[in-house]
Coordinates of C-alpha atoms and ligand atoms in Angstrom, one line a residue:
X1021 CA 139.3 213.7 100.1
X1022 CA 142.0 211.2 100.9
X1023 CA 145.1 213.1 102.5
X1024 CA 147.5 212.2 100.2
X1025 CA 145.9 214.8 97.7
X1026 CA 145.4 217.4 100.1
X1027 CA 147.9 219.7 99.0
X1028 CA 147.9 223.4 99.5
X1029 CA 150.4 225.1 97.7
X1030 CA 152.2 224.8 94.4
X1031 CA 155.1 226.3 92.3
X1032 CA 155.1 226.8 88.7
X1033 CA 157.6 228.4 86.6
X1034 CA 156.0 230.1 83.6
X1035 CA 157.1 229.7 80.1
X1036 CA 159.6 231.5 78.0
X1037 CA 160.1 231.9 74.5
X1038 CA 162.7 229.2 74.5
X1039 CA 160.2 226.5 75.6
X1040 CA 159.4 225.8 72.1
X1041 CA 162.8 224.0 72.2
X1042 CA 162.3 221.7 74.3
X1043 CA 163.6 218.4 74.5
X1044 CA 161.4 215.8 73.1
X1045 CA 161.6 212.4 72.6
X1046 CA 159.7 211.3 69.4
X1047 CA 161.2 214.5 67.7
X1048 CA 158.9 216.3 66.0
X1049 CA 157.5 219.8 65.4
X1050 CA 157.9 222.3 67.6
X1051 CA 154.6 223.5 69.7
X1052 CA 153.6 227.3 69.0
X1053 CA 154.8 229.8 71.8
X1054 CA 151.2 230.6 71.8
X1055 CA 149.5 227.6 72.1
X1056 CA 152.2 226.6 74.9
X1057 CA 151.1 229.7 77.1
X1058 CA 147.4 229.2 76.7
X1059 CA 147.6 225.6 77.8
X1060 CA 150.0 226.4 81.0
X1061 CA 148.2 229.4 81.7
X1062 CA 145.1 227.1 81.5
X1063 CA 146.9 224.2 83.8
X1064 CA 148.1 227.2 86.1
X1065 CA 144.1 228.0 86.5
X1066 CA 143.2 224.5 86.8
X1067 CA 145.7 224.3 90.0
X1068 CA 144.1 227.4 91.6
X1069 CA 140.1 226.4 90.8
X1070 CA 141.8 223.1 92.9
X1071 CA 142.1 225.0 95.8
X1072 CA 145.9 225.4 95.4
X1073 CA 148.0 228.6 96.6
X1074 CA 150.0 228.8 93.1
X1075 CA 153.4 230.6 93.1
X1076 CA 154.8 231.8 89.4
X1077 CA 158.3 232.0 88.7
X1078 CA 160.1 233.7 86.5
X1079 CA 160.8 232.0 83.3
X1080 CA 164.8 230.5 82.8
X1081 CA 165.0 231.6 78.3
X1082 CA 168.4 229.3 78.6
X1083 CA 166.5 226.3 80.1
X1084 CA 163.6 225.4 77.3
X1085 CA 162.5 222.8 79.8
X1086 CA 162.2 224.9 82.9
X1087 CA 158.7 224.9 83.1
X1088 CA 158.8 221.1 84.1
X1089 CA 159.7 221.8 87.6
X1090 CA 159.5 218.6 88.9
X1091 CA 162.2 216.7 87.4
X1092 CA 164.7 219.1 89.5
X1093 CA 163.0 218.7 92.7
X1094 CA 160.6 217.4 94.7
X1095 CA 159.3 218.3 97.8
X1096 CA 156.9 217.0 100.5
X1097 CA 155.3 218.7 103.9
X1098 CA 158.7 217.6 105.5
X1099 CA 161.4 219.5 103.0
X1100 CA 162.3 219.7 99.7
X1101 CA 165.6 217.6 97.4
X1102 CA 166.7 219.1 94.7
X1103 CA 168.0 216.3 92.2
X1104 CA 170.1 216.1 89.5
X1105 CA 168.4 215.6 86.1
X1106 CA 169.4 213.2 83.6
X1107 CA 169.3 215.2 80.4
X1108 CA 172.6 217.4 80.1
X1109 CA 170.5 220.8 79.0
X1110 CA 168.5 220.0 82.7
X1111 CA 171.0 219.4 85.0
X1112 CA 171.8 222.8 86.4
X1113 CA 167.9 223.7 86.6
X1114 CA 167.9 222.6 90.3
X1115 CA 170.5 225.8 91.0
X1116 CA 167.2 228.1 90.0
X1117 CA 164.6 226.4 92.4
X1118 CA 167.4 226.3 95.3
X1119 CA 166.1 230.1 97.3
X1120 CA 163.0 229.7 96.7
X1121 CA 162.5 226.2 98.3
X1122 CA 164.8 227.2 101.1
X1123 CA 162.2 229.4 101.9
X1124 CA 159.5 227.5 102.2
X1125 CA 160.7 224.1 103.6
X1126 CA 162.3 223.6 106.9
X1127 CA 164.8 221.3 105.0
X1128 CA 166.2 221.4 101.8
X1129 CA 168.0 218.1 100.7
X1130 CA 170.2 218.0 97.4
X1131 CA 171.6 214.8 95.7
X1132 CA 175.0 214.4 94.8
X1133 CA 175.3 211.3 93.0
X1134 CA 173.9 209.5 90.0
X1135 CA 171.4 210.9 88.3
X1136 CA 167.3 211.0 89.0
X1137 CA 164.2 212.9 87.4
X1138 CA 161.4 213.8 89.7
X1139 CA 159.1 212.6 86.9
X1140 CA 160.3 209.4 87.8
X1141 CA 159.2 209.3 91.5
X1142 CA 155.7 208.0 91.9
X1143 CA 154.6 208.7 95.2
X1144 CA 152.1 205.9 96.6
X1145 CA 150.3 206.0 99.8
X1146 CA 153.0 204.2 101.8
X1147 CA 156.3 204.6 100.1
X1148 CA 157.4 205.9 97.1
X1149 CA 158.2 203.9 93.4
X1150 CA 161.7 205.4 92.1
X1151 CA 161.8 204.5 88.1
X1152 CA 164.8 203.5 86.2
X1153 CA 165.0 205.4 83.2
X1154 CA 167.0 207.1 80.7
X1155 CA 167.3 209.9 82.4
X1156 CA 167.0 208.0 86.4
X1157 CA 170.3 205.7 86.6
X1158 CA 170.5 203.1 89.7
X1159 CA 172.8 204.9 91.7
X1160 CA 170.3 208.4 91.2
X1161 CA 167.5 206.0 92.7
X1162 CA 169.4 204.4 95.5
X1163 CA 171.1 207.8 96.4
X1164 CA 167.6 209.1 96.0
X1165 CA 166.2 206.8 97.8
X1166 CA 168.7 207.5 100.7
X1167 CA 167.5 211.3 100.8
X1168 CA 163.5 210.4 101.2
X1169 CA 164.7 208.2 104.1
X1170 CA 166.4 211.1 105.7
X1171 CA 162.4 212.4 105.1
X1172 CA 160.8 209.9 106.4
X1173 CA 159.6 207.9 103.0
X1174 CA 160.3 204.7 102.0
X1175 CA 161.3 203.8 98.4
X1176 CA 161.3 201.1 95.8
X1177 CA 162.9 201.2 92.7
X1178 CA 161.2 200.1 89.4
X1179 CA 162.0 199.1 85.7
X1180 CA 159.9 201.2 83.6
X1181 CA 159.1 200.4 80.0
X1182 CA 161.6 200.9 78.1
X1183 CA 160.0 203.1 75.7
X1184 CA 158.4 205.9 78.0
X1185 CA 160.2 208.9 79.4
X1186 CA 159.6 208.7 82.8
X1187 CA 157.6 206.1 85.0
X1188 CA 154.6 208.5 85.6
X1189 CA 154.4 209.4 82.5
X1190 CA 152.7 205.7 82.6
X1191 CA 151.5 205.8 85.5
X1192 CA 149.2 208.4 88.0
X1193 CA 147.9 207.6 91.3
X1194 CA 144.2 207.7 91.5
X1195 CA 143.2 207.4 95.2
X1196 CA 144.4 205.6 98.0
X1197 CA 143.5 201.9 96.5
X1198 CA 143.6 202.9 92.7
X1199 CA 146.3 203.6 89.8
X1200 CA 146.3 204.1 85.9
X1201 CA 149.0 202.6 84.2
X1202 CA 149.4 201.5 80.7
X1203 CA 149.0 198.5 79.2
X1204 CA 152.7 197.5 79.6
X1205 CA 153.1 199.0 82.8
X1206 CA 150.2 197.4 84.2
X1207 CA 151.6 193.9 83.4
X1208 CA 154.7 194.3 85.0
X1209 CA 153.3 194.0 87.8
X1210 CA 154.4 196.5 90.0
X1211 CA 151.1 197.8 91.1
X1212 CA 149.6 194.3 92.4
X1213 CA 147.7 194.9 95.6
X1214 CA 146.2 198.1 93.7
X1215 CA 143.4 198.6 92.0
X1216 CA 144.8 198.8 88.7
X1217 CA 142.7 201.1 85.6
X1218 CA 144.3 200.6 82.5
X1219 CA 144.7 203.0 80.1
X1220 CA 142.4 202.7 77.0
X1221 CA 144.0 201.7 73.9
X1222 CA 145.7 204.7 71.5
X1223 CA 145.5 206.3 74.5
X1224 CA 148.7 206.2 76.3
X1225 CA 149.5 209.7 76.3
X1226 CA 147.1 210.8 78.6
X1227 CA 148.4 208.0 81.0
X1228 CA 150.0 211.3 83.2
X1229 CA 147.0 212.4 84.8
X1230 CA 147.4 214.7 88.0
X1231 CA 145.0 214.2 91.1
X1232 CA 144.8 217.8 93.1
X1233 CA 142.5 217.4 96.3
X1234 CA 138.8 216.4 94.7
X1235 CA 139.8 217.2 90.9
X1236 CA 141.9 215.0 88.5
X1237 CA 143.7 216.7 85.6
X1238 CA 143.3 215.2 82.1
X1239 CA 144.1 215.7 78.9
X1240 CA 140.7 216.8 76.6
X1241 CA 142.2 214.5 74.1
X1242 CA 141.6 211.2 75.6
X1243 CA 137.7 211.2 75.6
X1244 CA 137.8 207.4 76.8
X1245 CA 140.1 207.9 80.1
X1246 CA 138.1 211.1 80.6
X1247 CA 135.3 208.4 81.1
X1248 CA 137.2 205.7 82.8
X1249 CA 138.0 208.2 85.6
X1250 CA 134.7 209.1 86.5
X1251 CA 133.5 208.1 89.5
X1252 CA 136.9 207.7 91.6
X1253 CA 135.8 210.4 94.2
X1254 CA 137.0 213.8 92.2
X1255 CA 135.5 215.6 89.5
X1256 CA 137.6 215.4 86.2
X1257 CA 138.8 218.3 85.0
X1258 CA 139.7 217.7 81.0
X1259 CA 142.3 220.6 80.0
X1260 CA 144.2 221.1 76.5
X1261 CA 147.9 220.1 75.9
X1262 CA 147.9 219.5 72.5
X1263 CA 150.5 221.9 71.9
X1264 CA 152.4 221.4 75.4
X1265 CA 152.2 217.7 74.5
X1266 CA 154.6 217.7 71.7
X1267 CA 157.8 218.9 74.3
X1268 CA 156.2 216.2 76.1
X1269 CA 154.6 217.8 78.9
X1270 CA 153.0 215.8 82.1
X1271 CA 150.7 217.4 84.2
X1272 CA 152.7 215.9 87.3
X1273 CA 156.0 217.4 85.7
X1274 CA 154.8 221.1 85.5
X1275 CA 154.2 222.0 89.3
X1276 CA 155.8 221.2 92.9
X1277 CA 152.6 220.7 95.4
X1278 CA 152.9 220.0 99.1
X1279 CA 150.5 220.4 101.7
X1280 CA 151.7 223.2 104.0
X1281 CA 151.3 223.3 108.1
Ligands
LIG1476 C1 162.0 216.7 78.9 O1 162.2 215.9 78.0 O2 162.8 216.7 79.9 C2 160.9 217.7 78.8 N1 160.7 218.1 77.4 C3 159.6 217.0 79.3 C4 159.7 216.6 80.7 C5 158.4 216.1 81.2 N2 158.6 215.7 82.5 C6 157.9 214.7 83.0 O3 157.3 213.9 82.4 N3 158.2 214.5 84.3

């Protein structure tokens, strides 16, 4: 298991009733409250059959997009920044994840200008890729990118294709030497030196897949990345988000994972 997988913990923040509101981009129906609670529940078991220590918070009802933890924060063995997100319904959410990762990181870092989603940070083996965005302005990267310093990370900032959300929700490290990207990501260039998988075609929205120690999270929807994965050191683990999907749920976006002492 490469190290940069090897986390140990994770928070979640279970869904409420409101999370069939959710923000989505292509518009659309919303997902059953049901099917949304199986399929976290499911990605909540997925994180613990990893080997992770899961926490579950409470659900926020006036925050439908609460559950996506990591575009308020994110945190690494070294502390913890809570960011401000892009979309106006986000951008208090940070305020609800401040105790809890005050108690569990030895530094708690907050940014204070521009505008950045964690879903936008793509952390590689020896720096970090900071997306531009609609929802990740320049002065959120660079005063972003100011906060990982004061961490100990490097960071680079990215375009991203214009029509995706966030950068990793085109992108996904795979190990050490390897990352999936889409087609269009993939040609921009910004992975050269990597091995670069691209995603199959009519199969982009799987492209956010989420390596935890020796198991890689998938949606059971792309049969053809299931495959393509195989054989990258870590056993696939294909999981339902059908419903989750349409409020545009990343596997990345739904947890905060560090590796602890
Ligand atoms: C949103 O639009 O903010 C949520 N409905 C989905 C956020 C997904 N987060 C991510 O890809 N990092």
């Amino acid at each position: 298991m490469t190290r940069i997988f090897d986390f140990t913990d994770a928070i979640v923040r279970r869904p409420g009733a409101s999370v069939v509101k959710g923000l989505r981009a292509g518009g659309g129906a919303d997902p059953t409250l049901d099917g949304v609670l199986a399929e976290h529940a499911g990605y909540v078991a997925a994180l613990r059959s990893a080997g992770l220590a899961v926490q579950e918070l409470d659900p926020l009802e006036d925050f439908p997009d609460a559950i996506f933890v990591e575009d308020p924060a994110l945190v690494f063995p070294e502390g913890a920044v809570l960011l401000r997100p892009g979309a106006p319904s986000r951008e208090a959410e940070g305020q609800f994840l401040r105790d809890v990762l005050a108690a569990r990181f030895p530094v708690l870092l907050e940014q204070r200008e521009g505008y950045a989603d964690g879903g936008d940070v793509l952390v590689m083996p020896d720096f970090a890729y900071i997306g531009l965005s609609a929802r990740t302005d320049r002065a959120g990267a660079e005063a972003l990118a100011g906060l990982l310093a004061e961490l100990g990370y490097s960071a680079k900032v990215a375009e991203t294709p214009p029509e995706v959300l966030h950068l990793k929700t085109a992108s996904s490290l795979i190990d050490e030497e390897t990352v999936l990207a889409t087609a269009p990501l993939a040609a921009s260039g910004i992975f050269a030196g990597y091995r670069v998988l691209v995603v199959p075609e009519g199969e982009d929205g799987g492209a956010n897949v989420l390596r935890v120690r020796d198991t890689i999270l998938v949606g059971a929807g792309y049969p053809r990345l299931i495959e393509l994965l195989d054989g990258y050191g870590a056993r696939v683990a294909a999981l339902p988000n059908a419903e989750i999907a349409k409020i545009d749920a990343g596997f990345t976006c739904m947890s905060l994972r560090w590796r602890a002492g």
